[in-house]
PDB file of C-alpha atoms and ligand atoms in Angstrom:
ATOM      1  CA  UNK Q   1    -129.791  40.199 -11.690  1.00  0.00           C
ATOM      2  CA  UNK Q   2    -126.870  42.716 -12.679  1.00  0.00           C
ATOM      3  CA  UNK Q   3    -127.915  45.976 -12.600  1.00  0.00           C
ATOM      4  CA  UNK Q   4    -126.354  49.470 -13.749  1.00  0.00           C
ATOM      5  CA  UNK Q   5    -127.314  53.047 -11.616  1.00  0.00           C
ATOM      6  CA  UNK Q   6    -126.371  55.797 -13.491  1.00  0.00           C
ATOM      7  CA  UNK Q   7    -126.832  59.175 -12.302  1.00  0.00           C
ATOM      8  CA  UNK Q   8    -125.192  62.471 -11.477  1.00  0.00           C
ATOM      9  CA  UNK Q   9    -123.295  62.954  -8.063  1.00  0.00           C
ATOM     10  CA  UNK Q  10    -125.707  63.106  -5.637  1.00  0.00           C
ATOM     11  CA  UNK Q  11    -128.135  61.508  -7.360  1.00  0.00           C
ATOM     12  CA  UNK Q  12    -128.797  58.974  -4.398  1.00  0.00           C
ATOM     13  CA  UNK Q  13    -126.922  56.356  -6.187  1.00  0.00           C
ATOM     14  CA  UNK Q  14    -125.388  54.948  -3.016  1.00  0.00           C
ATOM     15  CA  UNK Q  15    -128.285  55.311  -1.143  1.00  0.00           C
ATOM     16  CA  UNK Q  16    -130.654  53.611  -3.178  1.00  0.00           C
ATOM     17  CA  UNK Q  17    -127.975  51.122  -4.031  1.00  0.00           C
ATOM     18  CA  UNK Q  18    -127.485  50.087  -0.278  1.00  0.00           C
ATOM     19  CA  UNK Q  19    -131.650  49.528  -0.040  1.00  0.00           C
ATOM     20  CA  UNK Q  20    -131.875  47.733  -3.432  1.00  0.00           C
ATOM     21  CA  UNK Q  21    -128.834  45.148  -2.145  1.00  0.00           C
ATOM     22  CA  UNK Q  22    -130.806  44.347   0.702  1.00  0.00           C
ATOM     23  CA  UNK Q  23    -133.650  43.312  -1.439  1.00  0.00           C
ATOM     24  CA  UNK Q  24    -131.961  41.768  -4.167  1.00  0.00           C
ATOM     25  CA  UNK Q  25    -129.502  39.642  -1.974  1.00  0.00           C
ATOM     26  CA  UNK Q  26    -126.627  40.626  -4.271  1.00  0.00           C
ATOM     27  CA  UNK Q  27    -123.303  42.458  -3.897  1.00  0.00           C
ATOM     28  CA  UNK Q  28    -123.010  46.457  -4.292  1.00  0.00           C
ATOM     29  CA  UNK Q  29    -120.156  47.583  -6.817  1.00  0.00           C
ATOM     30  CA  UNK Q  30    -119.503  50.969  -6.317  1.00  0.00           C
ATOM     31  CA  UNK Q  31    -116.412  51.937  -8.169  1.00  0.00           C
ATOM     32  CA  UNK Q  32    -116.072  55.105  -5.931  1.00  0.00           C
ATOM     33  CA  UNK Q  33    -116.153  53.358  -2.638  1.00  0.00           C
ATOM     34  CA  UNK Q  34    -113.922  50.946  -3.624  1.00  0.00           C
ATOM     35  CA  UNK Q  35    -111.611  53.551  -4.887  1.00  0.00           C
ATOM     36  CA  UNK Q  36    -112.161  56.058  -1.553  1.00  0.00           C
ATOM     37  CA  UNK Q  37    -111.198  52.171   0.809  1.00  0.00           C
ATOM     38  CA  UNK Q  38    -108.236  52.214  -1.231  1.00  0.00           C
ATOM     39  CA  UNK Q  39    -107.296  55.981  -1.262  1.00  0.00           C
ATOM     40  CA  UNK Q  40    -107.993  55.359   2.884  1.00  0.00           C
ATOM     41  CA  UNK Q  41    -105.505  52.422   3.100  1.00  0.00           C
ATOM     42  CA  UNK Q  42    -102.618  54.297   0.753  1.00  0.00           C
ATOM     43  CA  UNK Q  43    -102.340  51.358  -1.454  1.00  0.00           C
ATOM     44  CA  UNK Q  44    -100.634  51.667  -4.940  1.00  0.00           C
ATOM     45  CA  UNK Q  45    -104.686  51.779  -7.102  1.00  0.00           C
ATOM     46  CA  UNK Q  46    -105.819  54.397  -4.189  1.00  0.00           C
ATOM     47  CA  UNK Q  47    -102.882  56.394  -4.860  1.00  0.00           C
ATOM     48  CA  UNK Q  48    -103.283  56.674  -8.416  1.00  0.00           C
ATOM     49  CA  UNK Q  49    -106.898  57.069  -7.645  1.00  0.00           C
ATOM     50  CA  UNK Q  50    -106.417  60.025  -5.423  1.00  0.00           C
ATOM     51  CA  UNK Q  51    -104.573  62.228  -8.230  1.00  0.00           C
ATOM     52  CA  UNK Q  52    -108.373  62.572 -10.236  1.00  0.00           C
ATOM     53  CA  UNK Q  53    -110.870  61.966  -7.800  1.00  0.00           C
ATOM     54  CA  UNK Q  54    -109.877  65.050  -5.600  1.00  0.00           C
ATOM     55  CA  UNK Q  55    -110.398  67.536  -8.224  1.00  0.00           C
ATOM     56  CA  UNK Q  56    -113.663  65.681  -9.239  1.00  0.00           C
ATOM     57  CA  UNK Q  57    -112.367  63.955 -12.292  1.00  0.00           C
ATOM     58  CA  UNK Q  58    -112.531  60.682 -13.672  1.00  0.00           C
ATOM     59  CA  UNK Q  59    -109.435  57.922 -12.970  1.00  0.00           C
ATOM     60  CA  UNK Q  60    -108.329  56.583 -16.564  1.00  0.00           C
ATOM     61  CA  UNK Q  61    -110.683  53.889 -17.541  1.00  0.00           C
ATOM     62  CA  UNK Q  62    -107.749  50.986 -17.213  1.00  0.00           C
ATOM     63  CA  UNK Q  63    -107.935  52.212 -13.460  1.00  0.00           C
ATOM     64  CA  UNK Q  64    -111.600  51.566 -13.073  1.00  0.00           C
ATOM     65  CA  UNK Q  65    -111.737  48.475 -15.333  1.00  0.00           C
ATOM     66  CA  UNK Q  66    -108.914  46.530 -13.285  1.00  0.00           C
ATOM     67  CA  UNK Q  67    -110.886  47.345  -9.742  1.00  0.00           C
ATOM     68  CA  UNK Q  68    -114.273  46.126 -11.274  1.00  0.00           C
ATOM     69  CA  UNK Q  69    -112.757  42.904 -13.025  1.00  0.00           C
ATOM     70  CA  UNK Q  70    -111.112  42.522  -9.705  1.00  0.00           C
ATOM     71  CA  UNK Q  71    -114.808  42.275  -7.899  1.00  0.00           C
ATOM     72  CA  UNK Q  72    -116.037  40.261 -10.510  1.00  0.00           C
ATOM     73  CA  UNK Q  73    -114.153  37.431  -9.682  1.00  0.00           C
ATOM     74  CA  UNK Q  74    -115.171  36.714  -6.386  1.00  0.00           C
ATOM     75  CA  UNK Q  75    -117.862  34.345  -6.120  1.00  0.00           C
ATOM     76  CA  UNK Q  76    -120.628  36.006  -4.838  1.00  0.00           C
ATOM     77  CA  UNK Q  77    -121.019  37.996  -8.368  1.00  0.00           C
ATOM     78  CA  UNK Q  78    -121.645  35.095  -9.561  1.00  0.00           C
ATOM     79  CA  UNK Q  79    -125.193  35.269  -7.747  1.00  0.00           C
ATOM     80  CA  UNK Q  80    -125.805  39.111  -9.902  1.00  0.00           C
ATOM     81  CA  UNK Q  81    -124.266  42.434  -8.919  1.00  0.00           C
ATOM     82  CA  UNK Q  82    -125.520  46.383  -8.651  1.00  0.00           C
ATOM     83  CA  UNK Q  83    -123.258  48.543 -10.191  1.00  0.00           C
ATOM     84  CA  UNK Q  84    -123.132  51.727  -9.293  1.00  0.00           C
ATOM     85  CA  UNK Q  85    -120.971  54.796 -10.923  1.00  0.00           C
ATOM     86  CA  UNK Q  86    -119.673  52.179 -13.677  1.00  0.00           C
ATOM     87  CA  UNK Q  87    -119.216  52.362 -16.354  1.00  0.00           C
ATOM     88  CA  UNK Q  88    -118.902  55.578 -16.894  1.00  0.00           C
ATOM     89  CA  UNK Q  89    -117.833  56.214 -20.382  1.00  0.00           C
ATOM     90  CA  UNK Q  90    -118.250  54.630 -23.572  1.00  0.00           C
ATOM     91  CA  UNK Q  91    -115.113  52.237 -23.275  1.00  0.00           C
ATOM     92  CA  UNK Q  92    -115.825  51.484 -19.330  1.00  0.00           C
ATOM     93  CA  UNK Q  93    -119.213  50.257 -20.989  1.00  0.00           C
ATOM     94  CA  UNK Q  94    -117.391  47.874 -23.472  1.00  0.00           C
ATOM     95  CA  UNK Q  95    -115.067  46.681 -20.763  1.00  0.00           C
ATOM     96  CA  UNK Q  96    -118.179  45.559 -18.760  1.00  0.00           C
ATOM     97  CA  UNK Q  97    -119.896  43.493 -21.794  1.00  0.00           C
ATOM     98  CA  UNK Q  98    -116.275  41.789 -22.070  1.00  0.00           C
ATOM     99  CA  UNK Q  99    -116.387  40.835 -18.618  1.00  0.00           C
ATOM    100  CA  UNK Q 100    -120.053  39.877 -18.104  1.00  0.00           C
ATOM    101  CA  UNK Q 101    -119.143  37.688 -21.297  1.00  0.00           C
ATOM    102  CA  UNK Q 102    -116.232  35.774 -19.652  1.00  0.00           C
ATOM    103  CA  UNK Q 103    -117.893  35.251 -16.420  1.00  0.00           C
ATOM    104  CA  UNK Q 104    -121.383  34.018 -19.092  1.00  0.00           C
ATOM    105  CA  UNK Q 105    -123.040  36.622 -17.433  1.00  0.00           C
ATOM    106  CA  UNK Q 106    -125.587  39.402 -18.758  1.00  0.00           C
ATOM    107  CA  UNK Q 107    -126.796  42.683 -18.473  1.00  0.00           C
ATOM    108  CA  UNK Q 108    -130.550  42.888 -17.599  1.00  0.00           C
ATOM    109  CA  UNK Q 109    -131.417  46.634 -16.121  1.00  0.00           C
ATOM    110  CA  UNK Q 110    -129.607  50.382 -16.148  1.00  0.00           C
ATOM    111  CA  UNK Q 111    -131.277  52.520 -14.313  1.00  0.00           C
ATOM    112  CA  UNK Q 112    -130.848  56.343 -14.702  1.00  0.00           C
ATOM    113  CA  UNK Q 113    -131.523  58.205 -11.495  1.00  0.00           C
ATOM    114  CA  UNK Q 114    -132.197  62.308 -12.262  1.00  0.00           C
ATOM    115  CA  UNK Q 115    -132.017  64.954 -10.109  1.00  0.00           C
ATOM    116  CA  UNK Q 116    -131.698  68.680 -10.795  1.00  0.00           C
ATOM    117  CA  UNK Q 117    -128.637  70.334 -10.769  1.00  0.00           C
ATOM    118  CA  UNK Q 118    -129.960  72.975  -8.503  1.00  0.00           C
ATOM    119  CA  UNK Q 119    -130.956  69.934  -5.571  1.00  0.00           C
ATOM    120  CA  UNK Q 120    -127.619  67.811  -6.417  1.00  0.00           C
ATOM    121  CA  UNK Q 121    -125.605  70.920  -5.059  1.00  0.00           C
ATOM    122  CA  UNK Q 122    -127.675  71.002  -2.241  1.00  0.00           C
ATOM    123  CA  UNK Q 123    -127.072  67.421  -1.305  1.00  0.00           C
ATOM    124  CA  UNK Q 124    -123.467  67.393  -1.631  1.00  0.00           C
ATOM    125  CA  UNK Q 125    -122.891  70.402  -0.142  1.00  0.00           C
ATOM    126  CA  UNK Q 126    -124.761  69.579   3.164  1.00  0.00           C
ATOM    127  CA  UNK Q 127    -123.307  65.794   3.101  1.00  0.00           C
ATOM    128  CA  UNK Q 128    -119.257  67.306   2.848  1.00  0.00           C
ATOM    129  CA  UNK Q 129    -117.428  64.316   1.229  1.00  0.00           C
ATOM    130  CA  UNK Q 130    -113.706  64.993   0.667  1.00  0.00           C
ATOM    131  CA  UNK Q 131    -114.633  65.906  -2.952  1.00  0.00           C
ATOM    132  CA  UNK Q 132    -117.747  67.675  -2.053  1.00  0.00           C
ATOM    133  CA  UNK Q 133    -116.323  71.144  -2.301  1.00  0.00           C
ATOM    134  CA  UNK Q 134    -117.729  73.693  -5.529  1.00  0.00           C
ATOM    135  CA  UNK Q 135    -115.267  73.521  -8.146  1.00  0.00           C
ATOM    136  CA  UNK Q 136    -114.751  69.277  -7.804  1.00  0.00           C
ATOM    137  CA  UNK Q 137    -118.301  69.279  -7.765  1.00  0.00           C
ATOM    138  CA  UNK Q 138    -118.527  71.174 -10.679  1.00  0.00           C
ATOM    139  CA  UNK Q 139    -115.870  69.453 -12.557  1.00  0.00           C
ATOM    140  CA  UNK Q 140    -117.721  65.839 -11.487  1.00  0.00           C
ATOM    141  CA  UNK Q 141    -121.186  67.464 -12.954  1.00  0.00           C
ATOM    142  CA  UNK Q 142    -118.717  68.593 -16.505  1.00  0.00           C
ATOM    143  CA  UNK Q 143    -117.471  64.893 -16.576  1.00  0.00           C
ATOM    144  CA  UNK Q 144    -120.887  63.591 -15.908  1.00  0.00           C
ATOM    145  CA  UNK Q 145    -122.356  65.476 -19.169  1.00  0.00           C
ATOM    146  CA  UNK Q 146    -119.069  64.425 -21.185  1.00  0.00           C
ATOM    147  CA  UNK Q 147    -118.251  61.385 -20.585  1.00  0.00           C
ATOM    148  CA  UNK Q 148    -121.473  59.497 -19.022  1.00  0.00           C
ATOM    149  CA  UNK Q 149    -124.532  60.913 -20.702  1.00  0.00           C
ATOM    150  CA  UNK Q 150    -123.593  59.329 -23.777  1.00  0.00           C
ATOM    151  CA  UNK Q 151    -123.569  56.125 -21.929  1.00  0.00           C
ATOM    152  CA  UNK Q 152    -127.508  56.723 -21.861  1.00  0.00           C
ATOM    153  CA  UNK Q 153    -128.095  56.672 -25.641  1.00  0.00           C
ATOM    154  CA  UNK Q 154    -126.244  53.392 -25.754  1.00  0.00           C
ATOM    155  CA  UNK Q 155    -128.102  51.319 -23.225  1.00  0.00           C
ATOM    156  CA  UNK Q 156    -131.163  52.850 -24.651  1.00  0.00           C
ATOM    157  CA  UNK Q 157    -130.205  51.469 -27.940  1.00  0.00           C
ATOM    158  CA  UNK Q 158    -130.132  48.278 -26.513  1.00  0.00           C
ATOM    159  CA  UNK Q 159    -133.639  48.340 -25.008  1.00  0.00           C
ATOM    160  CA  UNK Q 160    -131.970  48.685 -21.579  1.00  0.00           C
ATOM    161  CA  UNK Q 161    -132.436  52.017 -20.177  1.00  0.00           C
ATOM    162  CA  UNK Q 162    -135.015  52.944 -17.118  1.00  0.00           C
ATOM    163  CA  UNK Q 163    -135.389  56.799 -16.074  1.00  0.00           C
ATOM    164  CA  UNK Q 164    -136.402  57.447 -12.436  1.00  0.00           C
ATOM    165  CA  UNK Q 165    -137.410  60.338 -11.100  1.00  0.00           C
ATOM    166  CA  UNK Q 166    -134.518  60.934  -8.607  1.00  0.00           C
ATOM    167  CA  UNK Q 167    -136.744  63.851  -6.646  1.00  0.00           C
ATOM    168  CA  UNK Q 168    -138.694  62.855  -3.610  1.00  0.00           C
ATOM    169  CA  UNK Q 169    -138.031  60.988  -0.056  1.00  0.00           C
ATOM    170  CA  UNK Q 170    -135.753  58.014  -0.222  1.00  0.00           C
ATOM    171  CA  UNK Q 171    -138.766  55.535   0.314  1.00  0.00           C
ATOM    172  CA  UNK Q 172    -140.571  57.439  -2.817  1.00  0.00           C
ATOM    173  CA  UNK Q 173    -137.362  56.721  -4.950  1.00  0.00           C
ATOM    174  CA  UNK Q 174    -136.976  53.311  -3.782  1.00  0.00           C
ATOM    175  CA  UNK Q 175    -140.179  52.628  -4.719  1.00  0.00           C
ATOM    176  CA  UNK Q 176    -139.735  53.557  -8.179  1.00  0.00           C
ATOM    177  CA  UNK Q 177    -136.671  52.024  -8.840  1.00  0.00           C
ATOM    178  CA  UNK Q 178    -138.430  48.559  -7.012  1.00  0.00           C
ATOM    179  CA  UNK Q 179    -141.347  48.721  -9.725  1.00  0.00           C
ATOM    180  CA  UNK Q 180    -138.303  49.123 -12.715  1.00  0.00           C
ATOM    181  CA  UNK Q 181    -136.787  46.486 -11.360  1.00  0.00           C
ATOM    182  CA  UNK Q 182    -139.722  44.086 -10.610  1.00  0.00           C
ATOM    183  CA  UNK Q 183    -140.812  44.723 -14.593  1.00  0.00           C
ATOM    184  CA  UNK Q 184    -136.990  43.614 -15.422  1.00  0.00           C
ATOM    185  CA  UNK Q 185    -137.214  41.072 -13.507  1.00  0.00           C
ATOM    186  CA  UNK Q 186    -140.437  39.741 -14.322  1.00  0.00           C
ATOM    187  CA  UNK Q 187    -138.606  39.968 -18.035  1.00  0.00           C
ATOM    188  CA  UNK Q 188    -135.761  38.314 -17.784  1.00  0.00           C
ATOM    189  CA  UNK Q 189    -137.860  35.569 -16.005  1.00  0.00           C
ATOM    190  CA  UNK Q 190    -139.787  35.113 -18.947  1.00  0.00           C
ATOM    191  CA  UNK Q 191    -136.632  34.769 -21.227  1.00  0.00           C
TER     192      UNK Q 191
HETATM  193  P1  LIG X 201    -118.646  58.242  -6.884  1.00  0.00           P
HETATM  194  O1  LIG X 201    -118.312  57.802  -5.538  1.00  0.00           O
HETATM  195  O2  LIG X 201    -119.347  57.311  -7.790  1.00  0.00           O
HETATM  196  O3  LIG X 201    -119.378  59.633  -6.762  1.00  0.00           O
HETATM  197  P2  LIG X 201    -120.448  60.416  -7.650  1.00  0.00           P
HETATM  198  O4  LIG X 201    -120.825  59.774  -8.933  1.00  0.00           O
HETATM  199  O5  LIG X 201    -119.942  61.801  -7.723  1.00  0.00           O
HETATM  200  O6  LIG X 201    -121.734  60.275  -6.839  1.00  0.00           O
HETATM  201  P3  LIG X 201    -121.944  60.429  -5.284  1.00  0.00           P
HETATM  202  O7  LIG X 201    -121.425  59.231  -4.579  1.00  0.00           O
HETATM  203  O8  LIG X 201    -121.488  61.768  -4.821  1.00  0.00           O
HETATM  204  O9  LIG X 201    -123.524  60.498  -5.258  1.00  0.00           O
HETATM  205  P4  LIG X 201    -124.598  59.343  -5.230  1.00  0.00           P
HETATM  206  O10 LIG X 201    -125.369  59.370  -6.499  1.00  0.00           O
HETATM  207  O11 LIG X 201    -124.032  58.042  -4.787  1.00  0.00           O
HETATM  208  O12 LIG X 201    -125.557  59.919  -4.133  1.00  0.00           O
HETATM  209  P5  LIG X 201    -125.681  59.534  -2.583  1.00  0.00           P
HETATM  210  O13 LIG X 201    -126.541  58.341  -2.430  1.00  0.00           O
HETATM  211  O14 LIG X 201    -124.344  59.516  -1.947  1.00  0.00           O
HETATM  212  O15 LIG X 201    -117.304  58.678  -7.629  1.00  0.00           O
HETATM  213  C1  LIG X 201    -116.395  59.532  -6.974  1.00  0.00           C
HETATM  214  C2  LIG X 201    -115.140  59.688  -7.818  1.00  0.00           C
HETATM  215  O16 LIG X 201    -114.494  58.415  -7.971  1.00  0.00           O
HETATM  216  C3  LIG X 201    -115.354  60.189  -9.240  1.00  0.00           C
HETATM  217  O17 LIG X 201    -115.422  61.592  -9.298  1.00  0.00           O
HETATM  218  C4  LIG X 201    -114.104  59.620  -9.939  1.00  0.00           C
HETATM  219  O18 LIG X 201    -112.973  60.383  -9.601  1.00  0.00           O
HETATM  220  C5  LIG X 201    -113.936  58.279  -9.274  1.00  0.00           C
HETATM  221  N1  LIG X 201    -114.657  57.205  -9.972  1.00  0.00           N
HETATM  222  C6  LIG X 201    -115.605  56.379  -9.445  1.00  0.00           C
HETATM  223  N2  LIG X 201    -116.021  55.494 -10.342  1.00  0.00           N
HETATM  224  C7  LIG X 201    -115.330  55.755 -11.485  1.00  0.00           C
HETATM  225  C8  LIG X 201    -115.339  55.166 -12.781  1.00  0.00           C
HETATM  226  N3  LIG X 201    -116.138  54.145 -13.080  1.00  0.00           N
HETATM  227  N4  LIG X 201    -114.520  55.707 -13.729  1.00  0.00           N
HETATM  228  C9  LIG X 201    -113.708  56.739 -13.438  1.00  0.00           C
HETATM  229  N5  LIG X 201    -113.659  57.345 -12.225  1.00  0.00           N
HETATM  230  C10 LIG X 201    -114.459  56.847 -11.250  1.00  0.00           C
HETATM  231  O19 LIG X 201    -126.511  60.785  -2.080  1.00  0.00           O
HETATM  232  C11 LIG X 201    -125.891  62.065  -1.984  1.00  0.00           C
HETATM  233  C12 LIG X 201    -126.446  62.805  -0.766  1.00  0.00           C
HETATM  234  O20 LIG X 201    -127.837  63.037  -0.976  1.00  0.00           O
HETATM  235  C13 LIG X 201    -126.359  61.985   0.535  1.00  0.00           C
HETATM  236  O21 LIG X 201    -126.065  62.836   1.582  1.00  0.00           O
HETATM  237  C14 LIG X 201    -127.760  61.382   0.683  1.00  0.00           C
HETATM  238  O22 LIG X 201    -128.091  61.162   2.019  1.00  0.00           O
HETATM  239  C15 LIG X 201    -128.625  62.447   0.038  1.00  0.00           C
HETATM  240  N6  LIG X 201    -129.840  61.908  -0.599  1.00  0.00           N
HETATM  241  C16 LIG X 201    -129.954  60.732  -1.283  1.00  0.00           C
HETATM  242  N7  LIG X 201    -131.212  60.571  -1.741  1.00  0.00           N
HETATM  243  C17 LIG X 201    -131.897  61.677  -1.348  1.00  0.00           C
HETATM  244  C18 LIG X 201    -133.251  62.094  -1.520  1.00  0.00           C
HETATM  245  N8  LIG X 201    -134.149  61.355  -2.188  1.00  0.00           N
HETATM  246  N9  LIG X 201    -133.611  63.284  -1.008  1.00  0.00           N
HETATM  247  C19 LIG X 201    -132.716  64.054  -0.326  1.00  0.00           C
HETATM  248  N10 LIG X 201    -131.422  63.703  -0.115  1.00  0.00           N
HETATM  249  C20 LIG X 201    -131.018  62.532  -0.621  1.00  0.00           C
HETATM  250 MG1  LIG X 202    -122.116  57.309  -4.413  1.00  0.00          MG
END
């Protein structure tokens, strides 16, 4: 299965992500980690990376695009994937059909994770990532609303597009996001 989680920081994104691997038996594509290893090891991508993501904002969508098409080619995609954090704009949403398409691959599930504002402060504060701090916070929740939401619309359009109640223990959300999943599944099964 390839899967999309969408949500805003702190949704539980990660979290859920790590659980839903596990089940799923596939690989976990989290732009951000992959960005934060690279940031970690100085290398020319983390870098570049480091100018946005400190201040909360978004690395330029070629930035994103070349890490992800990176991932893709290793062969245990080839098994599904769980993307998390990408895409995360309109044209890191085209860049992913484009891929899926050269590796004959497909879409089958985005999953939109929502939380309240009020909690998502909450949660990053008390976990105290590097860009856990109020104003990239606030400037990650701005870039969420501009440049993701519309993201939403899109894979709506396309018949796509789970909510999930993002409020609750981590076993409650997991559950949910299992039952999305094991309709999709049962879906694409059927296809
Ligand atoms: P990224 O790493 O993707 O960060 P984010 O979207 O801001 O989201 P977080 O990782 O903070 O939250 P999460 O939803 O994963 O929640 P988590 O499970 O950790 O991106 C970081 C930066 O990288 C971006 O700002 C950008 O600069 C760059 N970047 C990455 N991808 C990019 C892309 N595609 N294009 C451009 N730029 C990109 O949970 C948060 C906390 O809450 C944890 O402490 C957790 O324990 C806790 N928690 C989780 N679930 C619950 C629950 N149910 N109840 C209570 N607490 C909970
Ligand atoms: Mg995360």
């Amino acid at each position: 299965m390839r899967i999309v989680l969408i949500g805003p920081p702190g949704a539980g994104k990660g979290t859920q992500a790590a659980k839903l691997v596990e089940c799923l038996r596939i690989p976990h594509l989290s732009t951000g980690e992959i960005l934060r290893q690279a940031q970690a090891a100085q290398t020319q991508i983390g870098k570049q990376a480091a100018l946005y993501i400190d201040d909360g904002g978004l690395v330029p969508d070629a930035l994103a695009a070349q890490v992800v098409a990176e991932r893709l080619k290793h062969p245990d995609c080839q098994r599904g994937c769980l993307f998390d954090g990408f895409p995360r704009t309109l044209v890191q949403a085209e860049v992913l059909d484009q891929l899926l398409a050269e590796h004959r691959q497909v879409l089958d599930l985005v999953l939109n994770v929502q939380v309240p504002e009020e909690e998502l402060v909450q949660r990053l504060i008390l976990r105290g990532r590097g860009d856990d701090r109020p104003a990239p916070i606030r400037r990650r929740f701005r870039e969420f609303d501009r440049m993701t939401r519309p993201l939403l619309e899109f894979y709506a359009g396309r018949g796509l597009l789970q909510n999930i109640d993002g409020v609750g223990t981590m076993d409650e959300v997991t559950e949910r996001i299992q039952q999305a999943v094991g309709g999709a599944k049962g879906l694409s099964e059927k296809a």
